[in-house]
Amino acid sequence: MRSVVSHPKLLSQISEIMYESIIKPKILDRLNENSGRNVLCGVPYSALTFATALSIKHEFPMLIARKEQKQYGTGKLIEGLLEEPMNCIVIEDVITSGASITEVVAKLVNEKFVSVKDAVVFFNRQQIHSDSPDCDILLSNGVRVHSVLNITQFVEILHEKRCIGSDVVDSIKQYIEGNQIKLGQTVSKPNIKELSYGQRAELLKSLPSAKENFAIDLFELMESKQSNLSVACDVEDQDELLELAEQVGPEVVMLKTHIDILRPSKTLTMQQFADKLTQIAEKHKFFIFEDRKFADIGSVTKQQYVGGPFDIAKWAHVTNCHLVSGTSSVVKGIQEGAQQVGKRRGLLLIAKMSTSDTLTNEDTEKVAVEVAQKHFDFVSGFICQGRLEMPKGNENDWFKYVYCTPGVQLDQKGDNLGQQYNTPQHIVGVKKSDLIIVGRGIYKQQNRAEAACLYRKQGWSAYLERLE
Ligand SMILES: O=C(O)c1cc(=O)[nH]c(=O)n1[C@@H]1O[C@H](COP(=O)(O)O)[C@@H](O)[C@H]1O
């Protein structure tokens, strides 16, 4: 139905059929008994064109329902003259669950003079079961929905024209019967079962808005390196960090730095240090994650990210930020910085911290998800304590993000400054996080390479068990 806008003749034919077969015989007579003008409102966006065609041909005034409330001026939801009583007929191209019509009707009847009793749709997918005698579907708000064509009639026409065989017709009819919902029941999409990191990378690649998302690279590396481990290299000496990177490099997919805890070196400039770390990253195939936890206004964040003594954007593949300064400013600051250096960069949003007295909670997790959904072209995942719940209606979107969890150790429950630890099995197996971040559990060990190998194996086997 969307492509009808490109075929003016068809657009006018479809609108005319709506008028001749439904509006005129089934609605107008009844409405004309009421006082008030008859007006039309198309459900945005695709049905706006049908409503406009009908309005011009049959001289119906129109109302326009905004998809989002205007953020400036009057903040109106309905545009058009609203000064006298009117009967509004809602026009829609296709009806599935009835949610779009219901949403528009709610906005319309919120206006003092507008009443809505009927909706006209071109195509009824028959996903709603209805016993109403005088219309095809009676919505729970009392609006009668009349359709020009339903899917049963449509497949019968295709059969008549020999486009499909009777076996296809039967199976479609059977499907419709078995999948209709009664109004009032919630339409829930089937939950996507567990997916591998590789499958998630493939799915992300198929989404146009995710094509440039760093999460694809990370998932692919996790799959090929069979690792979901990141080591937090919180050592204070540059040479020691480079040595640690060599030791744990073969086991990790991300090496986490806190560049501002390193003592300035007498032998290496910042640039030389970054170059050396980058060479080790390329040799062992891992990404560098600068755990900078940006939190300022967008423009300052950008300055802190690009340039300055650390020039983070140049060498760190990923960074992270808090959302205290706003839901867009800091993310946009980092995104602009990444664009400036012209390299693919990732961003993790801090949803929940690992400390016992953290102020992050369910609300900050929810905000982080909202921001990630809004900036999905750039945000790759979260710093969190487990997989996050997605908004209602988009439950399956969980697969798009990498859930990264610090506060992981096998032997300790915490430290004396509020850090709390869980095991890789708990974080990946129970909390369904994707990547474990381990600091002291590895770099404080005598044999760091061996410790990293142990954590990698534990994290990976918890992931494999999760897939079973
Ligand atoms: O953003 C982080 O990585 C982070 C978030 C959080 O909630 N808790 C947390 O511990 N971290 C970091 O994860 C690492 C944990 O180190 P260990 O406690 O030594 O394993 C440190 O580098 C912290 O900065």
PDB file of C-alpha atoms and ligand atoms in Angstrom, residues 232 234 256 258 289 291 293 320 350 352-355 383 385 406-408 419 421 437-441 443, ligand 1:
ATOM      1  CA  ALA A 232      40.495  -3.769  33.007  1.00  0.00           C
ATOM      2  CA  ASP A 234      44.116  -0.434  35.967  1.00  0.00           C
ATOM      3  CA  LYS A 256      40.041  -1.567  29.032  1.00  0.00           C
ATOM      4  CA  HIS A 258      41.871   4.407  32.361  1.00  0.00           C
ATOM      5  CA  PHE A 289      38.089   0.529  25.438  1.00  0.00           C
ATOM      6  CA  ASP A 291      36.724   3.821  30.268  1.00  0.00           C
ATOM      7  CA  LYS A 293      32.868   7.798  31.732  1.00  0.00           C
ATOM      8  CA  ASN A 320      31.505   5.101  27.638  1.00  0.00           C
ATOM      9  CA  ILE A 350      26.283   3.441  31.685  1.00  0.00           C
ATOM     10  CA  LYS A 352      23.881   0.397  36.105  1.00  0.00           C
ATOM     11  CA  MET A 353      27.112   0.390  38.100  1.00  0.00           C
ATOM     12  CA  SER A 354      28.571  -2.397  40.179  1.00  0.00           C
ATOM     13  CA  THR A 355      29.113  -0.511  43.453  1.00  0.00           C
ATOM     14  CA  ILE A 383      27.728  -0.948  31.024  1.00  0.00           C
ATOM     15  CA  GLN A 385      24.711  -5.654  35.533  1.00  0.00           C
ATOM     16  CA  PRO A 406      32.270  -5.136  35.385  1.00  0.00           C
ATOM     17  CA  GLY A 407      32.445  -6.365  38.974  1.00  0.00           C
ATOM     18  CA  VAL A 408      33.598  -9.887  38.089  1.00  0.00           C
ATOM     19  CA  GLN A 419      33.016  -2.767  44.630  1.00  0.00           C
ATOM     20  CA  TYR A 421      31.795  -9.046  42.487  1.00  0.00           C
ATOM     21  CA  ILE A 437      35.135  -6.995  32.529  1.00  0.00           C
ATOM     22  CA  VAL A 438      37.760  -8.297  34.950  1.00  0.00           C
ATOM     23  CA  GLY A 439      40.411  -6.118  36.591  1.00  0.00           C
ATOM     24  CA  ARG A 440      42.164  -7.152  39.785  1.00  0.00           C
ATOM     25  CA  GLY A 441      40.993 -10.745  39.356  1.00  0.00           C
ATOM     26  CA  TYR A 443      46.179  -8.200  36.708  1.00  0.00           C
TER      27      TYR A 443
HETATM   28  O1  LIG B   1      32.622   1.332  33.457  1.00  0.00           O
HETATM   29  C1  LIG B   1      33.237   0.413  34.037  1.00  0.00           C
HETATM   30  O2  LIG B   1      33.967  -0.337  33.411  1.00  0.00           O
HETATM   31  C2  LIG B   1      32.905   0.122  35.439  1.00  0.00           C
HETATM   32  C3  LIG B   1      31.590   0.338  35.818  1.00  0.00           C
HETATM   33  C4  LIG B   1      31.140  -0.140  37.048  1.00  0.00           C
HETATM   34  O3  LIG B   1      29.970  -0.040  37.377  1.00  0.00           O
HETATM   35  N1  LIG B   1      32.018  -0.757  37.877  1.00  0.00           N
HETATM   36  C5  LIG B   1      33.328  -0.933  37.554  1.00  0.00           C
HETATM   37  O4  LIG B   1      34.057  -1.539  38.333  1.00  0.00           O
HETATM   38  N2  LIG B   1      33.800  -0.446  36.341  1.00  0.00           N
HETATM   39  C6  LIG B   1      35.234  -0.579  35.967  1.00  0.00           C
HETATM   40  O5  LIG B   1      35.565  -1.961  35.926  1.00  0.00           O
HETATM   41  C7  LIG B   1      36.841  -2.202  36.488  1.00  0.00           C
HETATM   42  C8  LIG B   1      36.656  -3.167  37.638  1.00  0.00           C
HETATM   43  O6  LIG B   1      37.885  -3.527  38.193  1.00  0.00           O
HETATM   44  P1  LIG B   1      38.053  -4.690  39.283  1.00  0.00           P
HETATM   45  O7  LIG B   1      37.169  -4.356  40.424  1.00  0.00           O
HETATM   46  O8  LIG B   1      39.483  -4.633  39.642  1.00  0.00           O
HETATM   47  O9  LIG B   1      37.648  -5.945  38.564  1.00  0.00           O
HETATM   48  C9  LIG B   1      37.382  -0.849  36.874  1.00  0.00           C
HETATM   49  O10 LIG B   1      38.245  -0.424  35.867  1.00  0.00           O
HETATM   50  C10 LIG B   1      36.187   0.057  36.962  1.00  0.00           C
HETATM   51  O11 LIG B   1      36.493   1.367  36.576  1.00  0.00           O
END
